[in-house]
Short mmCIF file of C-alpha atoms in Angstrom, two decimals:
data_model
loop_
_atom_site.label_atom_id
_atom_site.label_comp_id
_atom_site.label_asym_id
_atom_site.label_seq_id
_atom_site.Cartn_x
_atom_site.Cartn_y
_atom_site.Cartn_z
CA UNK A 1 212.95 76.80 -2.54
CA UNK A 2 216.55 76.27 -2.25
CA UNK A 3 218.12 72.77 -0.86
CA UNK A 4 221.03 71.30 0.07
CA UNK A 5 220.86 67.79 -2.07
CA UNK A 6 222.57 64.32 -1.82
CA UNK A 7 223.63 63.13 -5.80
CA UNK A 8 225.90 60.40 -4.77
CA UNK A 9 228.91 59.49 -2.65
CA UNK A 10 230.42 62.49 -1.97
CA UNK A 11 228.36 64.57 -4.33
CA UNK A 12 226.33 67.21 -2.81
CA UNK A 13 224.84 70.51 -4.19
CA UNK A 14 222.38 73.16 -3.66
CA UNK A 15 219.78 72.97 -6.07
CA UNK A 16 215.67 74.23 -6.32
CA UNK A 17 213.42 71.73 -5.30
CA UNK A 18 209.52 72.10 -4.35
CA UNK A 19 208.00 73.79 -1.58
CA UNK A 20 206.82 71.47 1.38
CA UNK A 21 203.33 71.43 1.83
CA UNK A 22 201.00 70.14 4.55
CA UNK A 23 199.96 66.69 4.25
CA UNK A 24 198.46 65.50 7.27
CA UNK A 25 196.49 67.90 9.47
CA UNK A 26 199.27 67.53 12.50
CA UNK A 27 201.84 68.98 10.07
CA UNK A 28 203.70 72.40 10.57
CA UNK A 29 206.04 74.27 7.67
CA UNK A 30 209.21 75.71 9.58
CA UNK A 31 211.07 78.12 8.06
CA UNK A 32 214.27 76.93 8.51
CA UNK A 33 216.69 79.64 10.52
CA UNK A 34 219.44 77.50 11.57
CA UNK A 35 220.82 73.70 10.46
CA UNK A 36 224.11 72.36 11.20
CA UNK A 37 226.03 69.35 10.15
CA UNK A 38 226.22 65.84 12.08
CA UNK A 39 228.74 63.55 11.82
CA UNK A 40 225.96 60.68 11.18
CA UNK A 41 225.42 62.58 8.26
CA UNK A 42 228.96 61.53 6.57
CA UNK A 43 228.22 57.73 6.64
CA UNK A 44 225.83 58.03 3.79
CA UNK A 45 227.99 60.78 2.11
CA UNK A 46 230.47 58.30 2.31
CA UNK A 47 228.50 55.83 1.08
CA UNK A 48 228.58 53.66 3.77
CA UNK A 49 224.59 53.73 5.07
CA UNK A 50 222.58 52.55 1.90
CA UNK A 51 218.96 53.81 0.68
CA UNK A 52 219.99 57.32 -0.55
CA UNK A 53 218.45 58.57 -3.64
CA UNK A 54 219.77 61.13 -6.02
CA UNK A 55 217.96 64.30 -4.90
CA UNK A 56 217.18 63.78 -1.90
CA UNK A 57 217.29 67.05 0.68
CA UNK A 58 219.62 66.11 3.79
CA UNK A 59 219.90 67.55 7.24
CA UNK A 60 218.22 66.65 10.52
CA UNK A 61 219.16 68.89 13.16
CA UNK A 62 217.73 72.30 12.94
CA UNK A 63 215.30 75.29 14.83
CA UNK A 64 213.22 77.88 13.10
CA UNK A 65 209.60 79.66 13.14
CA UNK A 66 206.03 78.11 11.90
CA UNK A 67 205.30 79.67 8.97
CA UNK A 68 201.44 77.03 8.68
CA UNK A 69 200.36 74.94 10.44
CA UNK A 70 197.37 71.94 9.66
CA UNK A 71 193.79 72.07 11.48
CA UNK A 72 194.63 69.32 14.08
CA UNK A 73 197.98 71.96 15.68
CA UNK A 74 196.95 72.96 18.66
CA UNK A 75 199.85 73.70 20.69
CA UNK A 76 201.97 74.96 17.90
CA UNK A 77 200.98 78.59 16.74
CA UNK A 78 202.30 79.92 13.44
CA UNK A 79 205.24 82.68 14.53
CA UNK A 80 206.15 80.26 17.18
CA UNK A 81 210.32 79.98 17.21
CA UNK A 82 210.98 76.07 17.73
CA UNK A 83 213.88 73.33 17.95
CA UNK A 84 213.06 70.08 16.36
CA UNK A 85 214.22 66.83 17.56
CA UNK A 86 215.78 65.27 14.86
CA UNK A 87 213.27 61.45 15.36
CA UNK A 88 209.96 62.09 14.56
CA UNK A 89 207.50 60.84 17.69
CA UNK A 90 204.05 60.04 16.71
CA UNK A 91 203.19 60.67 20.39
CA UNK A 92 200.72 57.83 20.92
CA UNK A 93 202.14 54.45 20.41
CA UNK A 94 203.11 52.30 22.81
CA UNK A 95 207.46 53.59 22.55
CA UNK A 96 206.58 57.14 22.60
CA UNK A 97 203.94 56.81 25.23
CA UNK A 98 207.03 55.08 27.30
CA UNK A 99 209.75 57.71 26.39
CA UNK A 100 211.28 55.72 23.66
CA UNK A 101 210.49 58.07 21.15
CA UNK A 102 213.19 57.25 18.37
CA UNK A 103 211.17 53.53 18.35
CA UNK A 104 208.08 55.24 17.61
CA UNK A 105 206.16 52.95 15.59
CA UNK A 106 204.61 55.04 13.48
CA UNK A 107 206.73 57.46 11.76
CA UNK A 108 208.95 55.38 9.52
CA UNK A 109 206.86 54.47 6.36
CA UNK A 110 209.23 52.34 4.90
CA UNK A 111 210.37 50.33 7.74
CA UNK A 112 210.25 46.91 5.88
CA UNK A 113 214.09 48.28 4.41
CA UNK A 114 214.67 47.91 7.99
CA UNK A 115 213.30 44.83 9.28
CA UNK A 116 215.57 42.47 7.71
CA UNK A 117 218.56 43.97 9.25
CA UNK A 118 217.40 45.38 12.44
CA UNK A 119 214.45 42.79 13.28
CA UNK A 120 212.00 45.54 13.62
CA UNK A 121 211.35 49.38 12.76
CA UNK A 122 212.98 52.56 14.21
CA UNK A 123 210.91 55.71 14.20
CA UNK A 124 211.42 57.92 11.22
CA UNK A 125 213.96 61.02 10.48
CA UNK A 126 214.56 64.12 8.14
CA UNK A 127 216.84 63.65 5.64
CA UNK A 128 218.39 60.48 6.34
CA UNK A 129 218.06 57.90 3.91
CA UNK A 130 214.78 56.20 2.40
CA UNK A 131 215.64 53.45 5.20
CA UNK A 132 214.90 55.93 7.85
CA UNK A 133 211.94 56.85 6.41
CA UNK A 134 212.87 59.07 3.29
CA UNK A 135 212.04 62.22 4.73
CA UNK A 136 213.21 65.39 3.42
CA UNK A 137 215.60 67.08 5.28
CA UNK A 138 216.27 70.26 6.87
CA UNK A 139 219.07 72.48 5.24
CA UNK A 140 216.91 73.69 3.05
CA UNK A 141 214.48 77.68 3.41
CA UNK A 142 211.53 75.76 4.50
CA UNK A 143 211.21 71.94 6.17
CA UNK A 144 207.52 70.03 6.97
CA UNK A 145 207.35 69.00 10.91
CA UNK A 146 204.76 66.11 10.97
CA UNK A 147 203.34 65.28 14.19
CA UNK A 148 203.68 69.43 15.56
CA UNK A 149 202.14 69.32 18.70
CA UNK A 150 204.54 66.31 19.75
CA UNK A 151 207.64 67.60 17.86
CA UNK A 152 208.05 70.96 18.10
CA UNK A 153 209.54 73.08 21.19
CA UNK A 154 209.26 76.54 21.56
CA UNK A 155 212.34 78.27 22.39
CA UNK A 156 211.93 80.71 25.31
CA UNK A 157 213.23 84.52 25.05
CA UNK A 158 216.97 84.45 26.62
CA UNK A 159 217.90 81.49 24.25
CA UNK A 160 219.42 82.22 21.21
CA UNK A 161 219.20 80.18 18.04
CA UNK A 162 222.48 78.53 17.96
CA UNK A 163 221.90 77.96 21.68
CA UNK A 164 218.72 76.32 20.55
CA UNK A 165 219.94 74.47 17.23
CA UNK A 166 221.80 72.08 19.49
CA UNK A 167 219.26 70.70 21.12
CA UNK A 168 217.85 69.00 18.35
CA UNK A 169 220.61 66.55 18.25
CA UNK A 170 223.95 67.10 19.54
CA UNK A 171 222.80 67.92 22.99
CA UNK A 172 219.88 65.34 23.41
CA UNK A 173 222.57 62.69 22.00
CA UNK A 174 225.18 63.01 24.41
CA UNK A 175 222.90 63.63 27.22
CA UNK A 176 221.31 60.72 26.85
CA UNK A 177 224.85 58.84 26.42
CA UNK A 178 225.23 60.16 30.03
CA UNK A 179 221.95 59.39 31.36
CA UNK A 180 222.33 56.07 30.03
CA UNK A 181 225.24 55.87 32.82
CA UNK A 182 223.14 56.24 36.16
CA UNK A 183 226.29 58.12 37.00
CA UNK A 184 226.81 57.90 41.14
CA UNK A 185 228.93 60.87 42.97
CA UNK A 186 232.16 60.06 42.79
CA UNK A 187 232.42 58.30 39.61
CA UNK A 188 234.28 58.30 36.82
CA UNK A 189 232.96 58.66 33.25
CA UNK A 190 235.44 58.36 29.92
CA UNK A 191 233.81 59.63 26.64
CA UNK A 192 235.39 58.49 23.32
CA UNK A 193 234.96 61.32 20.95
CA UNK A 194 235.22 64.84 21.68
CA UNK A 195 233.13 66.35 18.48
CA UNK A 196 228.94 67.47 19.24
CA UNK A 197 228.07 64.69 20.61
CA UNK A 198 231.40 63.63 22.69
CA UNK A 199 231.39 67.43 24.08
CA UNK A 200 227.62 67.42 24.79
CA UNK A 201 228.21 63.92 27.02
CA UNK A 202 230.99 65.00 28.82
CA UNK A 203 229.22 68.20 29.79
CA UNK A 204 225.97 65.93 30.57
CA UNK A 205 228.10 63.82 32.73
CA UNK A 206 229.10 66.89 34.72
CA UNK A 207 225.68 67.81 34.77
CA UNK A 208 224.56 64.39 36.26
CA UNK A 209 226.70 64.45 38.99
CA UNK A 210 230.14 62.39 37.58
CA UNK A 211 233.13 63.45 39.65
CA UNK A 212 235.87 62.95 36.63
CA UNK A 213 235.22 63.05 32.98
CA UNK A 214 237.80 62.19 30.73
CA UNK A 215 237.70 62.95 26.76
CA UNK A 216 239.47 60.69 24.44
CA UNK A 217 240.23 62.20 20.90
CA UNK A 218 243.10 63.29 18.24
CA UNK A 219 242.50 67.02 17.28
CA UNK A 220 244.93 69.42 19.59
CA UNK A 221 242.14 71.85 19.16
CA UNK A 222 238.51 69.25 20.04
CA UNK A 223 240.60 68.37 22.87
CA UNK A 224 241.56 72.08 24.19
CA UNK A 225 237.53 72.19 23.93
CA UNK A 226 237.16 69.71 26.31
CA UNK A 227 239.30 70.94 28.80
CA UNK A 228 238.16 74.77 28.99
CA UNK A 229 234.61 74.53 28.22
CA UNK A 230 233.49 71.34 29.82
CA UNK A 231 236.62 70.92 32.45
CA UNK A 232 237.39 67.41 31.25
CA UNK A 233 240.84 65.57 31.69
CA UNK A 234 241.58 64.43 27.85
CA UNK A 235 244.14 61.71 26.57
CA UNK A 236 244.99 62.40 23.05
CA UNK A 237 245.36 58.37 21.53
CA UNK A 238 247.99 59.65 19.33
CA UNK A 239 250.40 60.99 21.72
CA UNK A 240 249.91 57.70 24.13
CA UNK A 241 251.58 53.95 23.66
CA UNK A 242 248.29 52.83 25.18
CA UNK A 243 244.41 54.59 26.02
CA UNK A 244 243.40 51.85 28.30
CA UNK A 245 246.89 52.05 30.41
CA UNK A 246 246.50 55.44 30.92
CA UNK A 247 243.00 55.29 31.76
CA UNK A 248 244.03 52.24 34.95
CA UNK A 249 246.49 54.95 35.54
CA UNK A 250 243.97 57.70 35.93
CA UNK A 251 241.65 55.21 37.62
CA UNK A 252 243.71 53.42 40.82
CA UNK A 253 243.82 50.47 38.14
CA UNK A 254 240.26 49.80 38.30
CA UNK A 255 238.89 51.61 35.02
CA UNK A 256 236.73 54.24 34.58
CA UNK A 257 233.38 54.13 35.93
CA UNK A 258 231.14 54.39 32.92
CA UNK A 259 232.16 54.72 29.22
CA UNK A 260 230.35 56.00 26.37
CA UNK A 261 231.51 55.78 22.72
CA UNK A 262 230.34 59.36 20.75
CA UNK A 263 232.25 57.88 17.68
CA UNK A 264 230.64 55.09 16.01
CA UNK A 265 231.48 53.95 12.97
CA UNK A 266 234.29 56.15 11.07
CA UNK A 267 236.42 55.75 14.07
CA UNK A 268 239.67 56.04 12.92
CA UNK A 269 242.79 54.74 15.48
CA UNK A 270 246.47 53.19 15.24
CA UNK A 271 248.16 50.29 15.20
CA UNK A 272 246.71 46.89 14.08
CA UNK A 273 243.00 47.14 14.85
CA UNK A 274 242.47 50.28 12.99
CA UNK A 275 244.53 48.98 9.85
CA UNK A 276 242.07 45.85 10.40
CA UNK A 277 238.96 48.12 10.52
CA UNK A 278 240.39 49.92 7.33
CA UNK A 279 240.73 46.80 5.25
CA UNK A 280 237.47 45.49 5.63
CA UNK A 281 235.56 48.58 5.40
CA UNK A 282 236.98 49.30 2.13
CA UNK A 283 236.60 45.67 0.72
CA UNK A 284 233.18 46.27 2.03
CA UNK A 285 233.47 43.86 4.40
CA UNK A 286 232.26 45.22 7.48
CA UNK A 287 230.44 48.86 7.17
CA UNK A 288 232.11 50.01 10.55
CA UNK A 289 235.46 50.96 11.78
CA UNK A 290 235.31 49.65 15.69
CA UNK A 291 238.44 50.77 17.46
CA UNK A 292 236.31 53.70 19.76
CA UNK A 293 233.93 50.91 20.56
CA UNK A 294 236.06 48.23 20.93
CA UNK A 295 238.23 50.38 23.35
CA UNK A 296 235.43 51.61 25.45
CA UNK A 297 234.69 47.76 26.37
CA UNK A 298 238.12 47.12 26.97
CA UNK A 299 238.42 49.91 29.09
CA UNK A 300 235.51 49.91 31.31
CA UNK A 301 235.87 48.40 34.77
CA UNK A 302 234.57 45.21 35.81
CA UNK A 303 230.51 45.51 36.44
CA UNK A 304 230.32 49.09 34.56
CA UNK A 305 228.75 50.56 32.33
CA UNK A 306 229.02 51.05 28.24
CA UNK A 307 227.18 53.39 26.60
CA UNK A 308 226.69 53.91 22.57
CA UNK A 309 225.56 56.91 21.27
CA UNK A 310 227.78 56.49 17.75
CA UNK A 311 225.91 55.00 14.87
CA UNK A 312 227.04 51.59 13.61
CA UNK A 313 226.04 49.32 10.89
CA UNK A 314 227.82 45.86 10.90
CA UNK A 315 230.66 45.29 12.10
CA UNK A 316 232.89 41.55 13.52
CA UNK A 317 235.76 41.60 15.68
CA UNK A 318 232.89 42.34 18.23
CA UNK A 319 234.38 41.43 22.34
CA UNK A 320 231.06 40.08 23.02
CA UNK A 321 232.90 37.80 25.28
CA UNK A 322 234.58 40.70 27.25
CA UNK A 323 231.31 42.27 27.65
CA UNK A 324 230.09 38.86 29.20
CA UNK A 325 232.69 38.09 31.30
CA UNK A 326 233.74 41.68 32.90
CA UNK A 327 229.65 41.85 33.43
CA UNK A 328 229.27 44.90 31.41
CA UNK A 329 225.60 46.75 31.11
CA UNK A 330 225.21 47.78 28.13
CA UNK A 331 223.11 50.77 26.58
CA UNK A 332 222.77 52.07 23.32
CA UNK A 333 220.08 54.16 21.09
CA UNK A 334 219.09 57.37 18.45
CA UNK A 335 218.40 59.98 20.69
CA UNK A 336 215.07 60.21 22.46
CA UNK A 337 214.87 63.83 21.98
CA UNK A 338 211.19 64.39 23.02
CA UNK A 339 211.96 63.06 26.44
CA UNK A 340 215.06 65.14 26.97
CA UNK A 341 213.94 68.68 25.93
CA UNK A 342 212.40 70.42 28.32
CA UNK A 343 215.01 69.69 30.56
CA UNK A 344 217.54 70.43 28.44
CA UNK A 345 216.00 73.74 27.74
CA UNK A 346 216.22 74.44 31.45
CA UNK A 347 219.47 73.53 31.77
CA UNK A 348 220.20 76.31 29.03
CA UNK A 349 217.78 79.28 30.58
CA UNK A 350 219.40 78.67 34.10
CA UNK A 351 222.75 78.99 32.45
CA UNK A 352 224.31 75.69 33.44
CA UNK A 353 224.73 74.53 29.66
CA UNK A 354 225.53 76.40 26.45
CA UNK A 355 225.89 74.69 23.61
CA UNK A 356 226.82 77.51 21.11
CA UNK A 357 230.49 77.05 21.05
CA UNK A 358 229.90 74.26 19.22
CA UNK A 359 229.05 76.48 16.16
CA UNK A 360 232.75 76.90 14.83
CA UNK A 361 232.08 78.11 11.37
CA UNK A 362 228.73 79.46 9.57
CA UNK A 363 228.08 79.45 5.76
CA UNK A 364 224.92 80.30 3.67
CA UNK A 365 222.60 77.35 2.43
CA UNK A 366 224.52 78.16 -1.02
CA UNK A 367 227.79 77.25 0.31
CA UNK A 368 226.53 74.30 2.22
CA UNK A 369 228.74 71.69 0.42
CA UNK A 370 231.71 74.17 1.13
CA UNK A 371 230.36 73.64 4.92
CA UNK A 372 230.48 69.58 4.78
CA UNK A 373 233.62 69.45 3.14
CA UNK A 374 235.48 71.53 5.90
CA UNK A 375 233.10 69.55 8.30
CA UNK A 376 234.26 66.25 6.95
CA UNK A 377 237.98 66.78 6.90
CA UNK A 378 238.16 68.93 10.33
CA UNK A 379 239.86 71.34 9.11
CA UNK A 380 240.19 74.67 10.34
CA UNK A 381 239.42 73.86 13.63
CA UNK A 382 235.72 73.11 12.30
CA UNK A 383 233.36 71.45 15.31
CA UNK A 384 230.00 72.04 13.71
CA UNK A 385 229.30 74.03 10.33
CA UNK A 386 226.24 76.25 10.56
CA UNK A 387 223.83 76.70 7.84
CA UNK A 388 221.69 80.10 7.51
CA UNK A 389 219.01 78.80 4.45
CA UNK A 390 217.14 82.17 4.88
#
């Protein structure tokens, strides 16, 4: 089959690899009909995220139909159309039982390349370095779902794919940045980022009741998104002396609410904490750029809430002491898809959410790299890039 393929930094092509097979008995083969970019996806393009192996077949958020399936499938019939959450849940340890299911215990077979950084293991993922498991990913004709039964959500008639290929990861993401917010009526949520995942949260935050959202970015046209198809205020940071001024202005003084950072560790920013951020990360220094996060911490109001849905690695200048001292709760984690799906596939069948705008530009598998480089750069007005592999 045909694959999209990480060589190095900043060296992708499409190449043939081998066909997935079954390998455990709860296994499925999808034929892939949709996969789209992710801005976690550019950290180990970048080279930032280590464990990537020349070869390797990236992509984790993607829908298509069951083309096999192994003896122990039961739910999961082969024809069925599915979305995929991007963490693989084993279903039966003690953090998927609880709804934790990117902890899962089970699915990451090389979790000891984790341990020394993270303390323990997070569950596993497709194509997303050998650290997270090293399994292949999905922009590719044909992908192998372990764990089916758990994993795999049928897509009702009325949704279409690209309304479905969001709720792998985008969706799930930033609802769960929301969620993490036990948003009250009347409150006030600020969302730093307004790509997939930004959107998706501000959207959630609507969803779960927040009176204001407000959508912090640089791009003329991510921020026109925000305002007419989620209704969020926006601030763009490069048009304003100061974010966290005008967010006391917006506020009464006080601060917003709830803030989630849907940025994580490319953040770029201005003035002397990005050029900071800059330095190190290109010494190699620090793997993150922290001005989003840092920001969001700084910005919150006394006794709120911060919630981090962008991925970091390592990064100092950390205001661990503001956190303390302003009495900040503090949330963070890879999407727990499992636990988010059906609802979020209600939420799409009664109408109240459609993700498909997000799909700004489409390519073949055979123009993938094409896809990430527009992706990567922004250009064009590009959101998400959408892969067809078949």
């Amino acid at each position: 089959m045909r694959a999209l393929c990480w060589n190095g930094i900043n060296d992708l092509g499409v190449e043939t690899v081998g066909d997935p097979r079954i390998v455990n008995p709860h296994d499925v083969i999808l034929q892939v009909r949709m996969s789209t970019t992710c801005g976690s996806d550019l950290h180990f393009i970048d080279g930032y995220i280590p464990t990537m192996r020349k070869g390797d077949v990236i992509g984790h958020e993607f829908m298509g139909t069951v083309v096999e399936k192994g003896p122990a499938v039961k739910k999961i019939q082969v024809g069925d159309r599915v979305v995929v959450p991007s963490f693989i849940g084993c279903g039966s340890c003690w953090y998927c039982q609880h709804d934790l299911w990117s902890l899962c215990d089970n699915t990451n077979p090389k979790g000891e390349l984790q341990e020394p950084l993270f303390g323990s293991q997070t569950a596993g993922i497709y194509g997303y370095t050998h650290a997270f498991g090293g399994y292949a990913g999905a922009h590719a004709q044909f992908v192998r779902v372990p764990h089916a039964d758990n994993d795999c959500f049928r897509v009702p008639e009325g949704v279409t794919d690209e309304q479905a290929l969001f709720l792998s990861d985008a969706v799930p993401t930033g609802y769960m940045g929301a969620d993490f917010c036990d948003i009250q009526p009347g409150q006030t949520v600020a969302v730093w980022g307004c790509g997939g995942v930004g959107l998706m949260a501000q959207k959630a935050a609507f969803l779960l009741g927040a009176e204001r959202v407000i959508g912090i970015d640089r791009f003329p046209e991510r921020l026109k998104l925000a305002r007419e198809k989620v209704g969020a205020e926006t601030i763009s940071y490069e048009e304003v002396d100061s974010v966290l001024d005008v967010l006391k202005e917006l506020t009464g003084g006080r601060g917003p609410d709830a803030c989630i950072d849907a940025v994580g560790m490319e953040a770029h920013g201005t003035g002397v904490g990005a050029a900071y951020d800059r330095a190190k990360q290109a010494m190699r220094l620090q793997t993150d750029r922290g001005q989003a996060l840092r920001q969001a911490i700084l910005a919150c109001r006394k006794g709120g809430i911060l919630s981090v849905v962008g991925v970091y690695g390592f990064m100092d200048a950390f205001p661990m002491g503001a956190i303390m001292n302003k009495g900040l709760t503090v949330r963070s984690a890879q999407q727990h898809g499992q636990k988010y799906l059906p609802r979020l596939l209600e939420h799409v069948v009664k109408g109240e959410l459609d993700p498909s705008f997000l799909a700004t530009h489409r390519f073949s598998l055979e123009d993938a790299p094409k896809g990430y480089e527009l992706f990567k750069k922004k250009q064009d007005g590009c959101v998400r890039a959408v892969f067809l592999p078949n």
